[in-house]
Amino acid sequence: MRKLNIIEYPNIDKGRIRLKSFCTYNYSYVPSDDLLLKLKNKKYFIKTHGCQANIRDEETLSGLLNSLNMERVETKEEADIAIINTCAVRENAEDKVLGEIGEFKNLKAKKKDLILCICGCMVGQPHIVNKLTDTYEHVDIIFGTHNIQDFVRLLDIYIKNPGTRLVDVSSKSGDIYEDMPSLRVNKFKAFVNISYGCDKFCTYCIVPYTRGKERSRDIKDILKECSELVKQGYQEITLLGQNVDSYGKDLNSNVDFAYLLEEVAKLGIPRLRFLTSYPSDFKDNVIDVMAKYPNIMKYLHLPVQSGSDSILKKMGRRYTKEQYLDLVKKIKEKIPEIAISTDIIVGFPNETYEEFLETVDLVKQVGYASAFTFIYSPRKGTPAARLKDDVSYETKVKRFKELVEVLEVDVNKYANSLIDKVIPVLVEGPSKKDPNILTGVSEANKIIHFVGDKSLIGKIVNVKITKNHVYSLVGEMINE
Ligand code: SAH
Ligand code: SF4
Ligand code: F3S
C-alpha cells in the first residue's frame, strides 16, 4: 500500500453544523518554483459530473492550473494531471464515477507520473473516501468542495513527497474565497455564484453536508464579476445558488435577491437567468423584477419535489401543495408568458399510490414547460435514508414512467404553442448529429435546431419554429 497523508478527513456530523458567521478571503497562494517548473507546459484533463455548482468549480480549477502555465486537453490519455469532479446527489451518479475512476487504473500503470485527483461532492462522504483509499490505490489526491482554494498547495505537497497519497476534505461549514483565477467553459454563457451551500436540509438531500452552510457573496463582488462578463461580450449570465431566494439573509444589509437581480439586469447582459428557486422563500418582489426587465428570461425553475402534503412534510420541504399552486398562479398572472420547469422525486420512502397521485394532479394543474424527474435514492447520513421503505423499486419505476407520461402531455403542449412563432435563440454550436445544423436555446431553455452559418455561434438570432420533437424543436432562421 502507498503511504497516505491525511490532512483532513470528511465528517458528516461536522458537515451538519452551522456556525453563525463565515469569512471572506482573497485568494493569495503562491506556488513554489519547483511546482511551476515541473508543471510548465504540462497538460490537464477535467471531467465534471453534477450540477452548475460543480461546473463553476471546474472553471476555478482550470483557472488555477492555467496560472501554473498548464494547458487543458480533452482526453485523459494526453494528461499529466487528471481531475474527476464528482456528484453525490443520487447513487447512479456515484456508480458512474466509481466506474470512471476504475478505468484510470490501466492508464496509471502505463503513465506512472500521471496525478489523478478526485474532488467534488462525493468525497465529502467518509464512506466514499474510505472506499477510494482502500480499493482505488491509483488515486493520488482527494480534496473536497471546501478545499478548491487549497488545490495548488496540495500539488506542492504532492510533488515534494511523490507517491504519498493525499486526502484533504474539510467538512467545516464553509468560507468564501474571492479573486480565484477562472477559465470559463463557455465563451458566451456564464455561471455566477451568488451564494454557496444550503441550509434547507431537505431530508433526502446530501447537498447541505457536502457544500456546507449557506453563505451569500457580497453584492459588490457579484456585480464586479457580472460587469466583467458584460464587458467581455457574454450573452447570458445564470446566477447560481442552491436557494437563490434566500440570498442576502446572512449579510448585514437589506440586500435581497430581488434587489440583486435588478442590479444585475441593469448591467445590460442580453440574457439573465437564475437557479434554483425555493417555493416558500420566493418573494413577490422577484416576480415584479422579472416582469420589469426584458433581459430577465421569462423562465423559472421551481422545484416542487412532490404534490403530496404528507410527503412534502416528510421531505422537510416548507410549503404545501396549495401554497405552491398559489405561487404558480400569482406568477402566471403577472407574467402570462412564463415557462415553468421543476424537479420531482418519485418513490420517497413509503410513498403511497394516493400520495403519488397528488403529484400527478399538481403536475396537471401547473402545466410545466419542462421537468426533471428522479427516483428517490437513499443518501447515507441523511434522515430519509434511515427510514424503512415498504415500496418496491419496481413499483417506483412504474410510477416514475406514469408521471413522465403525464408530464410529457404539457411539455408537448408548450412546445406546440411555439409552432409558427418567431423566437430569439442563443446559438450554442453545431448540432451533435449533423454538423450542418446549428443548435441553440430559447428563452425557456428549449433546444432549437435550425440551418445556419457557424459564424452565428454565440449570437442571439430570430428563429421561426416549424416542428416540435417534444424535447427539442426545429425552426428556420429569420433574416432581418
Ligand atoms: N438546490 C436545488 C437542487 C438540488 S439537487 C433544489 O433545491 O432544487 C437537484 C435535484 O435532485 C433536487 O431538486 C431533487 O429533485 C433531486 N434530488 C436530490 N436528492 C435526491 C435523492 N436523494 N434522490 C433523488 N433525487 C434527489
Ligand atoms: Fe437539497 Fe433541499 Fe438544499 Fe435543494 S434546498 S440543495 S433539495 S437540501
Ligand atoms: Fe451533485 Fe453536489 Fe451539485 S451533489 S447536484 S454536484 S451540489
Short mmCIF file of N, CA and C in Angstrom, two decimals, residues 41-192:
data_model
loop_
_atom_site.label_atom_id
_atom_site.label_comp_id
_atom_site.label_asym_id
_atom_site.label_seq_id
_atom_site.Cartn_x
_atom_site.Cartn_y
_atom_site.Cartn_z
N ASN A 41 3.86 23.98 -19.13
CA ASN A 41 3.52 23.38 -20.42
C ASN A 41 3.01 21.95 -20.34
N LYS A 42 2.76 21.46 -19.12
CA LYS A 42 2.17 20.13 -18.98
C LYS A 42 0.66 20.24 -19.21
N LYS A 43 0.00 19.07 -19.28
CA LYS A 43 -1.41 19.07 -19.69
C LYS A 43 -2.34 18.55 -18.60
N TYR A 44 -3.52 19.13 -18.55
CA TYR A 44 -4.51 18.64 -17.57
C TYR A 44 -5.84 18.32 -18.24
N PHE A 45 -6.54 17.39 -17.60
CA PHE A 45 -7.85 16.93 -18.08
C PHE A 45 -8.83 17.01 -16.91
N ILE A 46 -10.03 17.56 -17.16
CA ILE A 46 -11.04 17.61 -16.08
C ILE A 46 -12.35 17.03 -16.59
N LYS A 47 -12.92 16.13 -15.81
CA LYS A 47 -14.26 15.61 -16.13
C LYS A 47 -15.18 15.99 -14.97
N THR A 48 -16.25 16.72 -15.31
CA THR A 48 -17.16 17.18 -14.27
C THR A 48 -18.52 16.49 -14.35
N HIS A 49 -19.01 16.04 -13.21
CA HIS A 49 -20.35 15.48 -13.10
C HIS A 49 -21.19 16.45 -12.29
N GLY A 50 -22.53 16.25 -12.32
CA GLY A 50 -23.38 17.00 -11.38
C GLY A 50 -23.85 18.34 -11.91
N CYS A 51 -24.06 19.26 -10.99
CA CYS A 51 -24.80 20.48 -11.31
C CYS A 51 -23.88 21.65 -11.68
N GLN A 52 -24.50 22.80 -11.87
CA GLN A 52 -23.77 24.01 -12.28
C GLN A 52 -22.75 24.43 -11.22
N ALA A 53 -23.01 24.10 -9.94
CA ALA A 53 -22.03 24.47 -8.90
C ALA A 53 -20.71 23.76 -9.19
N ASN A 54 -20.79 22.52 -9.64
CA ASN A 54 -19.58 21.78 -9.99
C ASN A 54 -18.92 22.34 -11.25
N ILE A 55 -19.74 22.75 -12.21
CA ILE A 55 -19.17 23.32 -13.45
C ILE A 55 -18.38 24.59 -13.09
N ARG A 56 -18.98 25.39 -12.20
CA ARG A 56 -18.29 26.63 -11.80
C ARG A 56 -16.98 26.29 -11.07
N ASP A 57 -16.99 25.23 -10.25
CA ASP A 57 -15.76 24.81 -9.58
C ASP A 57 -14.72 24.34 -10.60
N GLU A 58 -15.19 23.65 -11.63
CA GLU A 58 -14.27 23.20 -12.69
C GLU A 58 -13.57 24.41 -13.31
N GLU A 59 -14.33 25.50 -13.50
CA GLU A 59 -13.73 26.69 -14.11
C GLU A 59 -12.64 27.28 -13.21
N THR A 60 -12.86 27.20 -11.91
CA THR A 60 -11.85 27.69 -10.97
C THR A 60 -10.62 26.78 -11.00
N LEU A 61 -10.85 25.47 -11.02
CA LEU A 61 -9.70 24.54 -11.07
C LEU A 61 -8.90 24.75 -12.35
N SER A 62 -9.62 24.94 -13.47
CA SER A 62 -8.93 25.21 -14.75
C SER A 62 -8.11 26.49 -14.63
N GLY A 63 -8.72 27.51 -14.02
CA GLY A 63 -8.03 28.79 -13.84
C GLY A 63 -6.76 28.61 -13.03
N LEU A 64 -6.85 27.81 -11.96
CA LEU A 64 -5.67 27.58 -11.11
C LEU A 64 -4.57 26.88 -11.91
N LEU A 65 -4.95 25.87 -12.70
CA LEU A 65 -3.93 25.13 -13.45
C LEU A 65 -3.37 25.98 -14.59
N ASN A 66 -4.20 26.80 -15.18
CA ASN A 66 -3.69 27.72 -16.20
C ASN A 66 -2.68 28.70 -15.63
N SER A 67 -2.93 29.10 -14.38
CA SER A 67 -1.99 30.04 -13.75
C SER A 67 -0.64 29.37 -13.48
N LEU A 68 -0.61 28.03 -13.57
CA LEU A 68 0.67 27.32 -13.46
C LEU A 68 1.25 27.05 -14.85
N ASN A 69 0.67 27.73 -15.85
CA ASN A 69 1.10 27.58 -17.25
C ASN A 69 0.85 26.19 -17.80
N MET A 70 -0.20 25.56 -17.32
CA MET A 70 -0.57 24.26 -17.88
C MET A 70 -1.59 24.46 -18.99
N GLU A 71 -1.80 23.40 -19.77
CA GLU A 71 -2.72 23.51 -20.90
C GLU A 71 -3.80 22.45 -20.77
N ARG A 72 -5.03 22.84 -21.06
CA ARG A 72 -6.14 21.89 -20.93
C ARG A 72 -6.21 20.96 -22.15
N VAL A 73 -6.46 19.67 -21.91
CA VAL A 73 -6.67 18.73 -23.02
C VAL A 73 -8.00 18.03 -22.83
N GLU A 74 -8.50 17.45 -23.92
CA GLU A 74 -9.84 16.86 -23.84
C GLU A 74 -9.83 15.34 -23.71
N THR A 75 -8.64 14.71 -23.73
CA THR A 75 -8.61 13.26 -23.49
C THR A 75 -7.68 12.96 -22.33
N LYS A 76 -8.09 11.97 -21.52
CA LYS A 76 -7.29 11.66 -20.33
C LYS A 76 -5.93 11.06 -20.69
N GLU A 77 -5.85 10.42 -21.86
CA GLU A 77 -4.59 9.80 -22.29
C GLU A 77 -3.46 10.82 -22.44
N GLU A 78 -3.83 12.06 -22.80
CA GLU A 78 -2.80 13.10 -23.01
C GLU A 78 -2.38 13.78 -21.70
N ALA A 79 -3.10 13.50 -20.61
CA ALA A 79 -2.97 14.35 -19.42
C ALA A 79 -1.81 13.98 -18.50
N ASP A 80 -1.26 15.02 -17.83
CA ASP A 80 -0.29 14.82 -16.75
C ASP A 80 -1.00 14.93 -15.39
N ILE A 81 -2.07 15.75 -15.38
CA ILE A 81 -2.93 15.81 -14.19
C ILE A 81 -4.36 15.54 -14.68
N ALA A 82 -5.05 14.61 -14.03
CA ALA A 82 -6.46 14.36 -14.38
C ALA A 82 -7.30 14.59 -13.14
N ILE A 83 -8.43 15.30 -13.33
CA ILE A 83 -9.31 15.59 -12.19
C ILE A 83 -10.71 15.05 -12.50
N ILE A 84 -11.26 14.29 -11.57
CA ILE A 84 -12.66 13.90 -11.70
C ILE A 84 -13.44 14.64 -10.62
N ASN A 85 -14.35 15.50 -11.08
CA ASN A 85 -15.13 16.37 -10.21
C ASN A 85 -16.50 15.71 -10.04
N THR A 86 -16.78 15.20 -8.86
CA THR A 86 -17.87 14.23 -8.70
C THR A 86 -19.16 14.82 -8.12
N CYS A 87 -20.25 14.07 -8.29
CA CYS A 87 -21.57 14.45 -7.76
C CYS A 87 -22.11 13.32 -6.89
N ALA A 88 -22.76 13.68 -5.79
CA ALA A 88 -23.23 12.67 -4.84
C ALA A 88 -24.75 12.62 -4.73
N VAL A 89 -25.44 13.32 -5.62
CA VAL A 89 -26.87 13.54 -5.39
C VAL A 89 -27.71 12.26 -5.46
N ARG A 90 -27.30 11.33 -6.33
CA ARG A 90 -28.01 10.04 -6.41
C ARG A 90 -26.99 8.93 -6.62
N GLU A 91 -27.42 7.70 -6.27
CA GLU A 91 -26.48 6.59 -6.32
C GLU A 91 -25.97 6.32 -7.74
N ASN A 92 -26.86 6.45 -8.75
CA ASN A 92 -26.40 6.13 -10.11
C ASN A 92 -25.30 7.09 -10.58
N ALA A 93 -25.35 8.35 -10.07
CA ALA A 93 -24.29 9.30 -10.41
C ALA A 93 -22.97 8.81 -9.81
N GLU A 94 -23.04 8.31 -8.59
CA GLU A 94 -21.83 7.84 -7.91
C GLU A 94 -21.26 6.59 -8.58
N ASP A 95 -22.15 5.66 -8.96
CA ASP A 95 -21.68 4.42 -9.59
C ASP A 95 -20.90 4.73 -10.87
N LYS A 96 -21.42 5.70 -11.62
CA LYS A 96 -20.77 6.09 -12.87
C LYS A 96 -19.34 6.59 -12.59
N VAL A 97 -19.23 7.42 -11.57
CA VAL A 97 -17.93 8.00 -11.22
C VAL A 97 -16.96 6.90 -10.78
N LEU A 98 -17.44 5.98 -9.95
CA LEU A 98 -16.54 4.91 -9.47
C LEU A 98 -16.03 4.09 -10.66
N GLY A 99 -16.92 3.85 -11.63
CA GLY A 99 -16.52 3.14 -12.85
C GLY A 99 -15.42 3.90 -13.57
N GLU A 100 -15.62 5.21 -13.69
CA GLU A 100 -14.64 6.06 -14.38
C GLU A 100 -13.28 6.06 -13.67
N ILE A 101 -13.32 6.12 -12.34
CA ILE A 101 -12.05 6.12 -11.58
C ILE A 101 -11.34 4.78 -11.82
N GLY A 102 -12.12 3.69 -11.82
CA GLY A 102 -11.57 2.36 -12.08
C GLY A 102 -10.84 2.31 -13.41
N GLU A 103 -11.43 2.98 -14.42
CA GLU A 103 -10.83 2.96 -15.76
C GLU A 103 -9.44 3.61 -15.81
N PHE A 104 -9.12 4.42 -14.83
CA PHE A 104 -7.81 5.08 -14.81
C PHE A 104 -6.69 4.13 -14.41
N LYS A 105 -7.05 2.97 -13.88
CA LYS A 105 -6.04 2.06 -13.33
C LYS A 105 -5.00 1.68 -14.39
N ASN A 106 -5.50 1.28 -15.56
CA ASN A 106 -4.58 0.86 -16.64
C ASN A 106 -3.71 2.01 -17.10
N LEU A 107 -4.35 3.18 -17.27
CA LEU A 107 -3.62 4.36 -17.74
C LEU A 107 -2.50 4.71 -16.77
N LYS A 108 -2.84 4.66 -15.49
CA LYS A 108 -1.88 5.00 -14.44
C LYS A 108 -0.72 3.98 -14.41
N ALA A 109 -1.03 2.72 -14.73
CA ALA A 109 0.02 1.70 -14.77
C ALA A 109 1.02 2.02 -15.88
N LYS A 110 0.50 2.57 -17.00
CA LYS A 110 1.36 2.89 -18.14
C LYS A 110 2.07 4.23 -17.93
N LYS A 111 1.36 5.16 -17.29
CA LYS A 111 1.87 6.53 -17.16
C LYS A 111 2.00 6.85 -15.68
N LYS A 112 3.11 6.43 -15.10
CA LYS A 112 3.28 6.49 -13.64
C LYS A 112 3.22 7.92 -13.07
N ASP A 113 3.63 8.90 -13.89
CA ASP A 113 3.69 10.28 -13.38
C ASP A 113 2.34 10.99 -13.38
N LEU A 114 1.35 10.36 -13.99
CA LEU A 114 0.02 10.98 -14.03
C LEU A 114 -0.49 11.19 -12.60
N ILE A 115 -0.97 12.42 -12.31
CA ILE A 115 -1.52 12.70 -10.97
C ILE A 115 -3.04 12.66 -11.08
N LEU A 116 -3.65 11.67 -10.45
CA LEU A 116 -5.11 11.51 -10.52
C LEU A 116 -5.76 12.12 -9.28
N CYS A 117 -6.61 13.13 -9.50
CA CYS A 117 -7.24 13.86 -8.38
C CYS A 117 -8.75 13.64 -8.42
N ILE A 118 -9.33 13.39 -7.26
CA ILE A 118 -10.79 13.25 -7.17
C ILE A 118 -11.31 14.34 -6.24
N CYS A 119 -12.28 15.13 -6.74
CA CYS A 119 -12.84 16.20 -5.91
C CYS A 119 -14.36 16.21 -6.06
N GLY A 120 -15.02 17.24 -5.56
CA GLY A 120 -16.47 17.35 -5.71
C GLY A 120 -17.22 16.77 -4.53
N CYS A 121 -18.54 16.67 -4.69
CA CYS A 121 -19.41 16.35 -3.55
C CYS A 121 -19.26 14.92 -3.03
N MET A 122 -18.92 13.99 -3.93
CA MET A 122 -18.85 12.59 -3.47
C MET A 122 -17.84 12.38 -2.36
N VAL A 123 -16.71 13.09 -2.45
CA VAL A 123 -15.65 12.87 -1.45
C VAL A 123 -15.91 13.62 -0.14
N GLY A 124 -17.05 14.29 -0.06
CA GLY A 124 -17.47 14.88 1.21
C GLY A 124 -18.02 13.82 2.15
N GLN A 125 -18.13 12.59 1.63
CA GLN A 125 -18.71 11.50 2.42
C GLN A 125 -17.62 10.53 2.87
N PRO A 126 -17.50 10.31 4.19
CA PRO A 126 -16.42 9.46 4.70
C PRO A 126 -16.41 8.05 4.08
N HIS A 127 -17.60 7.45 3.86
CA HIS A 127 -17.58 6.07 3.34
C HIS A 127 -17.00 6.00 1.92
N ILE A 128 -17.15 7.11 1.18
CA ILE A 128 -16.59 7.13 -0.19
C ILE A 128 -15.06 7.29 -0.11
N VAL A 129 -14.61 8.17 0.78
CA VAL A 129 -13.15 8.36 0.91
C VAL A 129 -12.51 7.05 1.40
N ASN A 130 -13.20 6.36 2.33
CA ASN A 130 -12.70 5.04 2.77
C ASN A 130 -12.53 4.11 1.59
N LYS A 131 -13.57 4.07 0.77
CA LYS A 131 -13.57 3.17 -0.39
C LYS A 131 -12.41 3.52 -1.33
N LEU A 132 -12.24 4.82 -1.57
CA LEU A 132 -11.19 5.24 -2.50
C LEU A 132 -9.80 4.93 -1.95
N THR A 133 -9.60 5.21 -0.66
CA THR A 133 -8.24 4.98 -0.12
C THR A 133 -7.97 3.48 0.04
N ASP A 134 -9.03 2.69 0.30
CA ASP A 134 -8.84 1.24 0.49
C ASP A 134 -8.68 0.49 -0.82
N THR A 135 -9.53 0.83 -1.81
CA THR A 135 -9.56 -0.03 -3.00
C THR A 135 -9.18 0.66 -4.31
N TYR A 136 -8.93 1.93 -4.28
CA TYR A 136 -8.52 2.63 -5.51
C TYR A 136 -7.15 3.26 -5.24
N GLU A 137 -6.15 2.40 -5.18
CA GLU A 137 -4.83 2.88 -4.77
C GLU A 137 -4.19 3.81 -5.79
N HIS A 138 -4.71 3.78 -7.03
CA HIS A 138 -4.12 4.64 -8.07
C HIS A 138 -4.60 6.08 -7.97
N VAL A 139 -5.50 6.38 -7.02
CA VAL A 139 -5.92 7.77 -6.81
C VAL A 139 -4.86 8.49 -5.99
N ASP A 140 -4.44 9.68 -6.43
CA ASP A 140 -3.32 10.36 -5.76
C ASP A 140 -3.77 11.44 -4.78
N ILE A 141 -4.71 12.30 -5.22
CA ILE A 141 -5.12 13.41 -4.35
C ILE A 141 -6.65 13.46 -4.26
N ILE A 142 -7.16 13.52 -3.04
CA ILE A 142 -8.61 13.65 -2.83
C ILE A 142 -8.83 14.96 -2.10
N PHE A 143 -9.63 15.86 -2.69
CA PHE A 143 -9.91 17.12 -1.98
C PHE A 143 -11.37 17.51 -2.13
N GLY A 144 -11.91 18.20 -1.13
CA GLY A 144 -13.34 18.46 -1.06
C GLY A 144 -13.77 19.78 -1.68
N THR A 145 -15.08 20.02 -1.66
CA THR A 145 -15.62 21.26 -2.24
C THR A 145 -15.17 22.49 -1.43
N HIS A 146 -14.81 22.28 -0.14
CA HIS A 146 -14.31 23.40 0.67
C HIS A 146 -12.80 23.58 0.52
N ASN A 147 -12.18 22.78 -0.34
CA ASN A 147 -10.71 22.81 -0.45
C ASN A 147 -10.23 23.20 -1.84
N ILE A 148 -11.12 23.76 -2.65
CA ILE A 148 -10.73 24.15 -4.02
C ILE A 148 -9.54 25.12 -3.95
N GLN A 149 -9.63 26.06 -3.00
CA GLN A 149 -8.55 27.07 -2.88
C GLN A 149 -7.24 26.45 -2.39
N ASP A 150 -7.29 25.20 -1.91
CA ASP A 150 -6.07 24.53 -1.44
C ASP A 150 -5.41 23.70 -2.54
N PHE A 151 -6.02 23.63 -3.71
CA PHE A 151 -5.57 22.67 -4.72
C PHE A 151 -4.09 22.83 -5.09
N VAL A 152 -3.67 24.06 -5.35
CA VAL A 152 -2.27 24.26 -5.77
C VAL A 152 -1.32 23.91 -4.61
N ARG A 153 -1.75 24.26 -3.40
CA ARG A 153 -0.94 23.91 -2.22
C ARG A 153 -0.81 22.39 -2.11
N LEU A 154 -1.90 21.67 -2.41
CA LEU A 154 -1.87 20.21 -2.35
C LEU A 154 -0.91 19.64 -3.40
N LEU A 155 -0.92 20.26 -4.59
CA LEU A 155 0.01 19.81 -5.65
C LEU A 155 1.45 20.03 -5.19
N ASP A 156 1.68 21.15 -4.52
CA ASP A 156 3.01 21.44 -3.99
C ASP A 156 3.43 20.35 -3.00
N ILE A 157 2.53 19.99 -2.10
CA ILE A 157 2.85 18.94 -1.12
C ILE A 157 3.10 17.62 -1.84
N TYR A 158 2.27 17.33 -2.84
CA TYR A 158 2.36 16.05 -3.54
C TYR A 158 3.70 15.90 -4.26
N ILE A 159 4.13 16.96 -4.95
CA ILE A 159 5.38 16.80 -5.72
C ILE A 159 6.61 16.72 -4.80
N LYS A 160 6.45 17.23 -3.58
CA LYS A 160 7.58 17.12 -2.65
C LYS A 160 7.67 15.72 -2.08
N ASN A 161 6.54 15.04 -2.02
CA ASN A 161 6.51 13.66 -1.50
C ASN A 161 5.84 12.75 -2.51
N PRO A 162 6.42 12.59 -3.68
CA PRO A 162 5.72 11.85 -4.73
C PRO A 162 5.44 10.42 -4.24
N GLY A 163 4.28 9.93 -4.58
CA GLY A 163 3.94 8.57 -4.16
C GLY A 163 3.08 8.56 -2.91
N THR A 164 3.16 9.61 -2.10
CA THR A 164 2.31 9.64 -0.90
C THR A 164 0.96 10.23 -1.28
N ARG A 165 -0.09 9.42 -1.07
CA ARG A 165 -1.43 9.90 -1.43
C ARG A 165 -1.90 10.95 -0.41
N LEU A 166 -2.74 11.87 -0.90
CA LEU A 166 -3.18 12.99 -0.04
C LEU A 166 -4.69 13.02 0.09
N VAL A 167 -5.17 13.25 1.30
CA VAL A 167 -6.61 13.47 1.49
C VAL A 167 -6.79 14.79 2.24
N ASP A 168 -7.52 15.73 1.64
CA ASP A 168 -7.83 16.98 2.32
C ASP A 168 -9.28 17.35 2.01
N VAL A 169 -10.17 16.90 2.89
CA VAL A 169 -11.60 17.19 2.71
C VAL A 169 -12.14 17.80 3.99
N SER A 170 -12.35 19.12 4.00
CA SER A 170 -12.90 19.74 5.21
C SER A 170 -14.41 19.58 5.20
N SER A 171 -14.96 19.44 6.37
CA SER A 171 -16.42 19.42 6.50
C SER A 171 -16.86 20.62 7.32
N LYS A 172 -16.03 21.67 7.32
CA LYS A 172 -16.40 22.89 8.04
C LYS A 172 -17.61 23.52 7.34
N SER A 173 -18.25 24.47 8.01
CA SER A 173 -19.47 24.98 7.39
C SER A 173 -19.15 25.87 6.19
N GLY A 174 -17.90 26.36 6.07
CA GLY A 174 -17.52 27.00 4.82
C GLY A 174 -17.25 28.49 4.89
N ASP A 175 -16.28 28.93 4.10
CA ASP A 175 -15.97 30.35 3.95
C ASP A 175 -16.14 30.71 2.48
N ILE A 176 -15.74 31.94 2.13
CA ILE A 176 -15.81 32.35 0.73
C ILE A 176 -14.43 32.80 0.29
N TYR A 177 -14.01 32.39 -0.88
CA TYR A 177 -12.74 32.86 -1.45
C TYR A 177 -13.04 33.66 -2.71
N GLU A 178 -12.63 34.91 -2.70
CA GLU A 178 -12.79 35.76 -3.89
C GLU A 178 -11.46 35.79 -4.65
N ASP A 179 -11.55 36.32 -5.87
CA ASP A 179 -10.35 36.52 -6.70
C ASP A 179 -9.62 35.22 -7.04
N MET A 180 -10.35 34.13 -7.12
CA MET A 180 -9.72 32.90 -7.60
C MET A 180 -9.61 33.02 -9.12
N PRO A 181 -8.51 32.55 -9.71
CA PRO A 181 -8.45 32.60 -11.17
C PRO A 181 -9.53 31.68 -11.75
N SER A 182 -9.92 31.94 -12.98
CA SER A 182 -11.02 31.14 -13.52
C SER A 182 -10.91 31.09 -15.03
N LEU A 183 -11.16 29.92 -15.59
CA LEU A 183 -11.17 29.78 -17.05
C LEU A 183 -12.55 29.26 -17.42
N ARG A 184 -13.36 30.13 -18.02
CA ARG A 184 -14.76 29.76 -18.29
C ARG A 184 -14.86 28.67 -19.35
N VAL A 185 -15.80 27.74 -19.12
CA VAL A 185 -16.02 26.64 -20.05
C VAL A 185 -16.61 27.18 -21.36
N ASN A 186 -17.47 28.19 -21.24
CA ASN A 186 -18.19 28.69 -22.40
C ASN A 186 -17.84 30.16 -22.62
N LYS A 187 -17.78 30.56 -23.87
CA LYS A 187 -17.33 31.93 -24.16
C LYS A 187 -18.49 32.93 -24.24
N PHE A 188 -19.74 32.44 -24.19
CA PHE A 188 -20.85 33.41 -24.26
C PHE A 188 -21.92 33.19 -23.20
N LYS A 189 -21.84 32.06 -22.47
CA LYS A 189 -22.78 31.81 -21.36
C LYS A 189 -21.97 31.61 -20.09
N ALA A 190 -22.33 32.30 -19.00
CA ALA A 190 -21.52 32.17 -17.79
C ALA A 190 -22.38 31.93 -16.56
N PHE A 191 -21.84 31.16 -15.65
CA PHE A 191 -22.49 30.97 -14.34
C PHE A 191 -21.79 31.87 -13.33
N VAL A 192 -22.59 32.51 -12.50
CA VAL A 192 -22.02 33.36 -11.44
C VAL A 192 -22.63 32.92 -10.10
#
